[in-house]
CSV table of C-alpha atoms and ligand atoms in Angstrom, one decimal:
chain,number,residue,atom,x,y,z
A,28,MET,CA,-186.6,-55.5,105.8
A,29,ASP,CA,-185.5,-53.6,108.9
A,30,SER,CA,-187.1,-55.8,111.3
A,31,LEU,CA,-185.5,-58.5,109.8
A,32,SER,CA,-181.5,-57.1,110.2
A,33,SER,CA,-182.5,-55.9,113.7
A,34,LEU,CA,-183.4,-59.2,113.9
A,35,TRP,CA,-180.7,-60.5,112.6
A,36,ASN,CA,-178.3,-58.2,115.2
A,37,ALA,CA,-179.8,-59.9,117.1
A,38,PHE,CA,-178.6,-63.2,116.9
A,39,ASN,CA,-175.1,-61.2,115.3
A,40,PHE,CA,-172.9,-62.1,118.4
A,41,MET,CA,-169.8,-60.6,116.8
A,42,PRO,CA,-168.1,-57.3,117.5
A,43,GLU,CA,-169.9,-54.8,114.9
A,44,ASP,CA,-166.3,-53.3,113.4
A,45,GLN,CA,-164.5,-56.0,111.3
A,46,ALA,CA,-161.5,-53.6,111.7
A,47,SER,CA,-158.4,-56.4,109.9
A,48,THR,CA,-157.8,-58.1,107.0
A,49,TRP,CA,-158.8,-61.1,107.9
A,50,ALA,CA,-161.9,-60.4,110.9
A,51,PRO,CA,-164.5,-61.1,107.3
A,52,ALA,CA,-163.2,-64.8,106.8
A,53,VAL,CA,-163.2,-65.0,111.2
A,54,ASP,CA,-167.1,-63.2,111.2
A,55,ASN,CA,-167.6,-66.4,108.0
A,56,LEU,CA,-166.3,-69.2,109.5
A,57,ASN,CA,-167.7,-68.6,113.2
A,58,ALA,CA,-171.2,-67.5,110.4
A,59,LEU,CA,-170.7,-71.0,108.7
A,60,ILE,CA,-170.1,-73.1,111.8
A,61,THR,CA,-172.7,-72.0,113.8
A,62,ASN,CA,-175.3,-72.4,111.3
A,63,ALA,CA,-174.2,-76.0,110.6
A,64,ALA,CA,-174.6,-76.5,113.9
A,65,ILE,CA,-178.5,-75.5,114.2
A,66,PHE,CA,-178.9,-77.3,111.2
A,67,CYS,CA,-177.2,-80.3,112.5
A,68,THR,CA,-179.7,-80.0,115.8
A,69,VAL,CA,-182.9,-78.9,114.6
A,70,ALA,CA,-182.6,-81.7,111.7
A,71,ILE,CA,-181.5,-84.4,114.5
A,72,VAL,CA,-184.0,-83.5,116.9
A,73,GLY,CA,-187.1,-82.6,114.6
A,74,THR,CA,-186.3,-86.5,112.8
A,75,MET,CA,-186.1,-88.0,116.4
A,76,LEU,CA,-189.1,-86.2,117.3
A,77,TYR,CA,-191.0,-87.1,114.5
A,78,PHE,CA,-190.3,-91.2,115.0
A,79,ALA,CA,-190.9,-91.1,118.6
A,80,VAL,CA,-194.4,-89.8,117.6
A,81,ARG,CA,-194.8,-91.5,114.4
A,82,TYR,CA,-193.4,-94.9,115.4
A,83,ARG,CA,-194.7,-95.4,119.0
A,84,ARG,CA,-195.9,-98.9,120.3
A,85,ARG,CA,-199.7,-98.6,119.4
A,86,SER,CA,-200.6,-101.5,121.8
A,87,GLU,CA,-199.5,-104.2,124.5
A,88,ASP,CA,-198.9,-107.0,122.0
A,89,GLN,CA,-197.5,-105.4,119.1
A,90,GLU,CA,-194.5,-106.9,117.5
A,91,ILE,CA,-191.9,-105.1,115.7
A,92,ALA,CA,-189.7,-104.9,112.8
A,93,TYR,CA,-186.6,-106.3,113.9
A,94,ILE,CA,-183.9,-104.1,111.7
A,95,GLU,CA,-180.0,-105.8,111.5
A,96,HIS,CA,-178.8,-102.5,109.9
A,97,ASN,CA,-178.7,-100.5,106.5
A,98,THR,CA,-175.2,-100.1,105.7
A,99,ARG,CA,-176.5,-97.7,102.4
A,100,LEU,CA,-177.9,-95.2,105.5
A,101,GLU,CA,-174.5,-95.7,107.6
A,102,THR,CA,-172.3,-94.9,104.6
A,103,VAL,CA,-174.2,-92.0,104.2
A,104,TRP,CA,-174.4,-91.3,107.5
A,105,THR,CA,-170.6,-91.1,107.9
A,106,VAL,CA,-169.5,-89.9,104.7
A,107,ILE,CA,-171.3,-86.8,104.3
A,108,PRO,CA,-170.6,-85.9,107.8
A,109,SER,CA,-166.8,-86.5,107.5
A,110,ILE,CA,-167.0,-84.0,104.5
A,111,ILE,CA,-168.1,-81.5,106.8
A,112,CYS,CA,-166.0,-81.9,109.1
A,113,ILE,CA,-163.2,-81.8,106.2
A,114,PHE,CA,-164.7,-78.4,104.9
A,115,LEU,CA,-164.3,-76.9,108.2
A,116,PHE,CA,-160.9,-77.9,109.2
A,117,TYR,CA,-159.5,-76.5,105.8
A,118,PHE,CA,-161.5,-72.9,106.7
A,119,GLY,CA,-160.0,-72.6,109.5
A,120,PHE,CA,-156.9,-73.6,109.0
A,121,VAL,CA,-156.5,-71.2,106.2
A,122,THR,CA,-157.2,-68.2,108.2
A,123,TYR,CA,-155.8,-70.2,111.8
A,124,HIS,CA,-152.2,-70.8,109.5
A,125,GLU,CA,-152.7,-66.9,108.6
A,126,THR,CA,-152.6,-65.6,112.3
A,127,ARG,CA,-149.1,-67.2,112.5
A,128,ASN,CA,-147.7,-66.1,110.1
A,129,PRO,CA,-147.0,-62.1,110.0
A,130,PRO,CA,-145.3,-60.4,106.7
A,131,ALA,CA,-141.9,-60.1,106.8
A,132,ASN,CA,-142.3,-56.0,106.8
A,133,ALA,CA,-144.7,-56.0,109.8
A,134,LEU,CA,-143.6,-53.2,112.2
A,135,GLU,CA,-143.2,-54.8,115.7
A,136,VAL,CA,-144.5,-53.3,118.6
A,137,ASN,CA,-143.7,-55.0,121.9
A,138,VAL,CA,-146.4,-55.2,124.2
A,139,THR,CA,-145.8,-55.8,128.2
A,140,ALA,CA,-149.0,-57.1,130.4
A,141,ARG,CA,-149.0,-56.3,133.8
A,142,LYS,CA,-151.6,-56.6,137.0
A,143,TRP,CA,-153.3,-54.4,135.7
A,144,ALA,CA,-152.5,-52.4,132.7
A,145,TRP,CA,-150.8,-52.3,129.0
A,146,THR,CA,-147.6,-51.2,128.5
A,147,PHE,CA,-146.5,-50.9,124.1
A,148,GLN,CA,-143.0,-50.2,123.0
A,149,HIS,CA,-142.3,-49.2,119.8
A,150,SER,CA,-139.5,-49.6,118.0
A,151,ASN,CA,-137.4,-46.4,118.7
A,152,GLY,CA,-138.4,-46.3,122.1
A,153,LYS,CA,-141.2,-44.3,122.4
A,154,THR,CA,-143.2,-45.5,125.6
A,155,GLU,CA,-147.4,-45.7,125.9
A,156,GLU,CA,-149.3,-47.1,128.6
A,157,SER,CA,-153.1,-48.3,127.7
A,158,ASN,CA,-152.8,-47.1,123.9
A,159,LEU,CA,-151.7,-48.9,121.1
A,160,VAL,CA,-151.5,-46.6,118.1
A,161,VAL,CA,-150.7,-48.0,114.1
A,162,PRO,CA,-151.2,-46.9,111.1
A,163,LEU,CA,-153.8,-47.9,109.1
A,164,GLY,CA,-152.9,-50.5,106.3
A,165,GLN,CA,-149.9,-51.7,108.1
A,166,PRO,CA,-149.6,-55.2,109.4
A,167,VAL,CA,-148.0,-55.0,113.1
A,168,ARG,CA,-146.7,-58.1,114.7
A,169,LEU,CA,-147.1,-57.7,118.6
A,170,ILE,CA,-144.1,-59.2,120.9
A,171,MET,CA,-145.4,-60.0,123.9
A,172,ARG,CA,-145.1,-61.2,127.6
A,173,SER,CA,-145.8,-60.5,131.6
A,174,LYS,CA,-144.5,-59.0,134.2
A,175,ASP,CA,-146.4,-61.1,137.0
A,176,VAL,CA,-150.0,-63.8,136.3
A,177,LEU,CA,-151.0,-65.2,132.6
A,178,HIS,CA,-153.1,-62.4,131.2
A,179,SER,CA,-154.6,-62.5,127.6
A,180,PHE,CA,-154.0,-60.0,124.9
A,181,PHE,CA,-157.6,-59.6,123.0
A,182,VAL,CA,-159.0,-56.9,120.3
A,183,PRO,CA,-162.1,-58.1,119.5
A,184,ALA,CA,-162.8,-55.4,116.4
A,185,MET,CA,-159.2,-56.9,114.8
A,186,ARG,CA,-160.3,-60.7,115.7
A,187,ILE,CA,-157.3,-61.2,117.6
A,188,LYS,CA,-156.4,-63.0,121.2
A,189,GLU,CA,-153.6,-64.6,122.4
A,190,ASP,CA,-152.0,-65.2,126.0
A,191,VAL,CA,-149.2,-63.4,127.4
A,192,MET,CA,-147.1,-64.9,129.9
A,193,SER,CA,-143.6,-64.2,132.7
A,194,ASN,CA,-141.4,-66.9,131.0
A,195,MET,CA,-141.4,-66.7,126.9
A,196,TYR,CA,-142.7,-64.8,124.6
A,197,THR,CA,-146.2,-65.1,122.4
A,198,PHE,CA,-146.5,-63.0,119.1
A,199,THR,CA,-149.8,-62.5,117.6
A,200,TRP,CA,-150.5,-59.7,114.5
A,201,PHE,CA,-152.8,-58.2,112.0
A,202,ASN,CA,-153.4,-55.6,109.4
A,203,PRO,CA,-156.0,-53.1,110.3
A,204,VAL,CA,-158.5,-52.0,108.3
A,205,LYS,CA,-160.2,-48.8,109.8
A,206,LEU,CA,-159.5,-45.7,111.1
A,207,GLY,CA,-160.9,-45.4,114.7
A,208,THR,CA,-160.7,-47.0,118.2
A,209,PHE,CA,-161.0,-50.4,119.6
A,210,HIS,CA,-161.3,-51.7,122.6
A,211,ILE,CA,-158.4,-53.5,124.2
A,212,PHE,CA,-159.4,-56.5,127.2
A,213,CYS,CA,-157.8,-58.6,129.0
A,214,THR,CA,-159.6,-62.5,128.7
A,215,GLU,CA,-157.7,-64.6,131.6
A,216,TYR,CA,-158.6,-63.9,134.9
A,217,CYS,CA,-156.0,-61.9,136.3
A,218,GLY,CA,-157.0,-61.0,139.7
A,219,LYS,CA,-158.9,-57.8,141.6
A,220,ASP,CA,-159.0,-55.4,138.7
A,221,HIS,CA,-158.9,-58.0,136.1
A,222,SER,CA,-162.1,-56.0,134.5
A,223,ALA,CA,-159.7,-52.6,134.5
A,224,MET,CA,-157.5,-54.2,132.2
A,225,LEU,CA,-158.8,-52.2,129.9
A,226,GLY,CA,-156.7,-49.9,126.8
A,227,SER,CA,-157.2,-49.2,123.2
A,228,VAL,CA,-155.8,-49.8,119.7
A,229,LYS,CA,-156.2,-46.5,117.9
A,230,VAL,CA,-155.9,-46.9,114.5
A,231,VAL,CA,-153.8,-43.8,112.6
A,232,THR,CA,-152.7,-42.3,109.0
A,233,SER,CA,-149.1,-42.9,108.5
A,234,GLU,CA,-148.1,-39.4,108.5
A,235,GLU,CA,-150.0,-39.6,112.1
A,236,TYR,CA,-148.4,-42.2,113.6
A,237,ALA,CA,-145.3,-40.7,112.0
A,238,ASP,CA,-145.8,-37.5,113.9
A,239,TYR,CA,-146.5,-40.0,117.8
A,240,LEU,CA,-143.3,-41.9,117.1
A,241,GLN,CA,-141.7,-37.8,116.9
A,242,ASP,CA,-143.2,-36.7,120.4
A,243,ARG,CA,-141.0,-38.3,122.9
A,244,GLY,CA,-142.5,-35.7,125.8
A,245,ALA,CA,-140.6,-35.5,128.8
A,246,VAL,CA,-138.7,-38.7,128.7
A,247,ALA,CA,-135.5,-38.8,130.4
A,248,ASP,CA,-134.1,-41.7,128.0
A,249,THR,CA,-134.9,-41.0,124.1
A,250,ARG,CA,-132.8,-44.2,122.9
A,251,SER,CA,-134.2,-47.0,121.0
A,252,PRO,CA,-134.4,-50.5,122.9
A,253,ALA,CA,-131.6,-51.6,119.9
A,254,GLU,CA,-129.5,-48.4,121.3
A,255,ILE,CA,-129.2,-49.5,124.6
A,256,GLY,CA,-129.0,-53.5,123.6
A,257,LYS,CA,-126.1,-52.0,122.2
A,258,GLU,CA,-124.7,-50.7,125.2
A,259,LEU,CA,-125.1,-54.0,127.1
A,260,TYR,CA,-123.8,-55.7,124.6
A,261,THR,CA,-120.5,-54.4,125.8
A,262,ASN,CA,-121.0,-53.8,129.6
A,263,LYS,CA,-122.5,-57.2,129.9
A,264,GLY,CA,-119.3,-58.6,127.8
A,265,CYS,CA,-121.3,-59.8,125.2
A,266,ASN,CA,-118.4,-58.5,122.8
A,267,ALA,CA,-115.8,-61.0,124.4
A,268,CYS,CA,-117.1,-63.6,122.4
A,269,HIS,CA,-120.0,-62.6,119.7
A,270,SER,CA,-118.4,-60.5,116.9
A,271,LEU,CA,-121.3,-58.5,115.3
A,272,ASP,CA,-119.4,-58.8,111.2
A,273,GLY,CA,-119.9,-62.3,110.7
A,274,SER,CA,-116.3,-63.6,112.5
A,275,ARG,CA,-116.1,-66.6,114.7
A,276,LEU,CA,-114.9,-65.9,118.2
A,277,VAL,CA,-115.3,-67.9,121.1
A,278,GLY,CA,-118.9,-68.4,119.7
A,279,PRO,CA,-121.1,-67.4,116.8
A,280,SER,CA,-121.7,-64.3,115.3
A,281,PHE,CA,-124.4,-62.1,116.1
A,282,LYS,CA,-124.8,-61.1,112.5
A,283,SER,CA,-128.1,-62.4,110.5
A,284,LEU,CA,-128.7,-64.3,113.2
A,285,VAL,CA,-132.0,-64.0,114.2
A,286,GLY,CA,-135.0,-66.0,111.4
A,287,SER,CA,-131.9,-68.3,110.6
A,288,VAL,CA,-132.1,-71.7,111.2
A,289,ARG,CA,-130.1,-73.1,114.4
A,290,THR,CA,-128.5,-76.7,114.5
A,291,PHE,CA,-127.0,-77.8,118.3
A,292,GLU,CA,-124.6,-80.2,119.1
A,293,ASN,CA,-126.9,-82.1,121.8
A,294,GLY,CA,-129.3,-83.9,119.4
A,295,LEU,CA,-131.9,-81.7,119.7
A,296,PRO,CA,-133.9,-80.5,116.9
A,297,PRO,CA,-133.2,-77.7,114.3
A,298,GLN,CA,-135.0,-74.6,115.1
A,299,THR,CA,-135.9,-70.2,113.6
A,300,ALA,CA,-133.5,-68.0,115.5
A,301,ASP,CA,-136.1,-66.1,117.1
A,302,GLU,CA,-137.1,-63.8,120.3
A,303,ASN,CA,-137.9,-66.5,122.5
A,304,TYR,CA,-135.2,-68.4,120.8
A,305,ILE,CA,-132.5,-65.5,121.6
A,306,ARG,CA,-134.2,-65.1,125.5
A,307,GLU,CA,-133.1,-68.6,126.6
A,308,SER,CA,-129.2,-68.6,125.0
A,309,ILE,CA,-129.3,-65.4,127.6
A,310,LEU,CA,-131.3,-67.2,130.6
A,311,ILE,CA,-129.9,-70.7,129.7
A,312,SER,CA,-127.1,-71.2,128.0
A,313,GLN,CA,-127.0,-74.7,128.4
A,314,ALA,CA,-129.9,-75.8,126.8
A,315,LYS,CA,-129.4,-75.4,122.8
A,316,ILE,CA,-125.2,-76.2,122.2
A,317,VAL,CA,-124.8,-74.3,118.9
A,318,LYS,CA,-123.1,-76.9,116.3
A,319,THR,CA,-119.7,-76.9,116.3
A,320,TYR,CA,-119.2,-74.6,119.9
A,321,PRO,CA,-118.1,-75.6,123.1
A,322,ALA,CA,-121.0,-76.6,125.5
A,323,GLY,CA,-120.9,-74.7,129.1
A,324,ALA,CA,-118.0,-71.9,127.7
A,325,MET,CA,-121.2,-68.8,127.7
A,326,PRO,CA,-122.0,-68.2,131.2
A,327,ALA,CA,-125.5,-68.4,132.5
A,328,PHE,CA,-127.2,-65.0,132.7
A,329,GLU,CA,-130.1,-66.5,134.9
A,330,GLY,CA,-130.6,-63.8,137.2
A,331,LEU,CA,-128.0,-60.9,136.1
A,332,ILE,CA,-130.1,-60.0,133.6
A,333,THR,CA,-133.7,-58.2,134.2
A,334,ASP,CA,-136.0,-58.6,131.7
A,335,ASP,CA,-135.8,-55.4,130.2
A,336,GLU,CA,-132.3,-55.8,129.8
A,337,ILE,CA,-133.1,-59.1,127.3
A,338,GLU,CA,-135.5,-57.0,125.4
A,339,ALA,CA,-133.1,-54.2,124.5
A,340,LEU,CA,-130.5,-57.2,123.8
A,341,ILE,CA,-133.1,-58.9,121.5
A,342,ALA,CA,-133.9,-55.6,119.2
A,343,PHE,CA,-129.9,-55.2,118.8
A,344,ILE,CA,-129.4,-58.9,117.9
A,345,LYS,CA,-132.5,-58.2,115.6
A,346,SER,CA,-130.7,-55.3,114.0
A,347,GLN,CA,-127.5,-56.8,113.2
A,348,LYS,CA,-128.8,-58.2,109.5
B,153,HEC,C1,-117.3,-66.8,127.7
B,153,HEC,C2,-118.2,-66.6,126.4
B,153,HEC,C3,-119.4,-66.2,126.4
B,153,HEC,C4,-119.8,-64.6,126.8
B,153,HEC,C5,-119.7,-64.1,127.6
B,153,HEC,C6,-121.4,-65.1,126.1
B,153,HEC,N1,-121.5,-65.8,125.2
B,153,HEC,FE1,-123.0,-66.9,124.1
B,153,HEC,N2,-122.1,-68.2,123.7
B,153,HEC,C7,-121.0,-68.4,123.9
B,153,HEC,C8,-120.5,-69.8,123.0
B,153,HEC,C9,-119.8,-70.1,122.9
B,153,HEC,C10,-122.3,-70.1,122.7
B,153,HEC,C11,-122.5,-71.3,122.0
B,153,HEC,C12,-122.8,-72.3,122.6
B,153,HEC,C13,-123.5,-72.3,123.2
B,153,HEC,O1,-124.6,-72.3,122.7
B,153,HEC,O2,-124.1,-72.0,124.3
B,153,HEC,C14,-123.2,-69.0,122.9
B,153,HEC,C15,-124.2,-68.6,122.2
B,153,HEC,C16,-124.8,-68.0,122.4
B,153,HEC,C17,-126.5,-67.1,121.8
B,153,HEC,C18,-126.9,-68.5,120.6
B,153,HEC,C19,-126.6,-68.0,118.9
B,153,HEC,C20,-126.8,-68.4,118.1
B,153,HEC,O3,-125.7,-68.6,117.3
B,153,HEC,O4,-127.5,-69.4,117.8
B,153,HEC,C21,-127.3,-66.5,121.6
B,153,HEC,C22,-127.5,-65.4,121.5
B,153,HEC,C23,-125.7,-65.4,122.9
B,153,HEC,N3,-125.4,-66.4,123.3
B,153,HEC,C24,-126.4,-64.4,123.0
B,153,HEC,C25,-125.0,-63.9,124.4
B,153,HEC,C26,-125.6,-62.3,124.6
B,153,HEC,C27,-126.7,-61.9,124.9
B,153,HEC,C28,-124.2,-61.9,125.3
B,153,HEC,C29,-124.2,-61.2,126.6
B,153,HEC,C30,-125.4,-61.2,127.6
B,153,HEC,C31,-123.6,-63.8,125.6
B,153,HEC,N4,-124.1,-64.3,125.1
B,153,HEC,C32,-122.6,-64.0,126.1
B,153,HEC,C33,-120.1,-67.3,124.7
B,153,HEC,C34,-120.5,-66.2,125.1
B,154,CU,CU1,-154.9,-59.3,132.9
C-alpha cells in the first residue's frame, strides 16, 4: 500500500495543498485529461505495434486484400472521441466559468506588480509588499495591474494564474478553505530577478484579518483609496460634471455606475461598467460616448493623472452605490 501511494505521488505533479474551493475540481479535470491521453496513447500505439507484427508482409509475392473503407468502424472512431471531447469541454467550461465569475460579496484587494515584487492593498488602504493576508472562507477578488512589464500572478495551492498588465486591469478570485501560508510566483519571465519575484498568501481567521487591517503601523497616510478618491473627485474637477446623487449634470452621475450596463452613442455594443471601463473613460474619454451625452465635453486625462490616482477614483466611484 505504501509503495503504491509513493508510486502515485511520483506521478502526481499537482501541488499537495488544495487550498481553494475549486482546487479538487481542477485536479480531477487535470487527472481526467491526463489519464484519457495516457489511455489513448497506449491503445493507439499498442494497436499499431500489434498490427505491424501481425499483418507484416511474409513473402515477396504475397497479395494483400484491397480494403476501401468500413463505415461502421469509422462511425465508431468518430463518435466516441467526439463524446469524450464534449465531456472534457463540459467539465472544463463549468470550472472555467466559476473561476471567471466572483460572487458579489467578494472581498477586493488591489495587486500591483513591478520588477520584482508584488504589492497588496486592502480596501481600507492597508498595504503590504509580498504578503497577501486573507480571511478563511471568504471569496477574494484580486484587481491586478503592472507598473512595468508583463507579469503573471500564480498561486499553485489556490489553482489560480492570471497575467498582469500595465495598460489594463486583470482579475482573478479564489475562496481559501485552508489556514496556512502558500507560495506566490511570477510565471511570466520579466527580467533579471524574475525568479526572485516571490510572495505568499497567508490565510488567517476573520478575527486575525480584522486585527491585521487595523494595524497600520507608521504609515503617513491612513486614508482608504476611496477617501483619497473623494478628494481627487473635487481637486481634479470631476464634480463640475458628475453628480453623486443621480442627477444629470454635463456628464452622467457616478451613483450606482459600477456594475450597471452602459449604452453608447458611437454605435459600440453595450458593456457593464467595471474597473477597466472607468479607467478608459478617464484616460480616453472619447473612446465611448455615453448615450444622450455630448461627445468631446469631457477632457481626456491621459498624462494628467497617475495610475494610483485612477485607482483611488475607481474606489471612490465604486463606493457610490
Ligand atoms: C467638463 C465636464 C467633465 C469633466 C470635468 C469630467 N467629465 Fe467625465 N464625463 C463627461 C461627459 C459629458 C461624459 C459622457 C460622455 C462621454 O462618455 O465622454 C463623461 C463620462 C464619464 C464616465 C463614464 C460615465 C458613464 O456613465 O458611463 C466616467 C467614468 C467619467 N466621465 C469619469 C470622470 C472623472 C473621474 C473625472 C475627473 C477626473 C471626469 N469624468 C471629469 C464630462 C466630464
Ligand atoms: Cu514578474
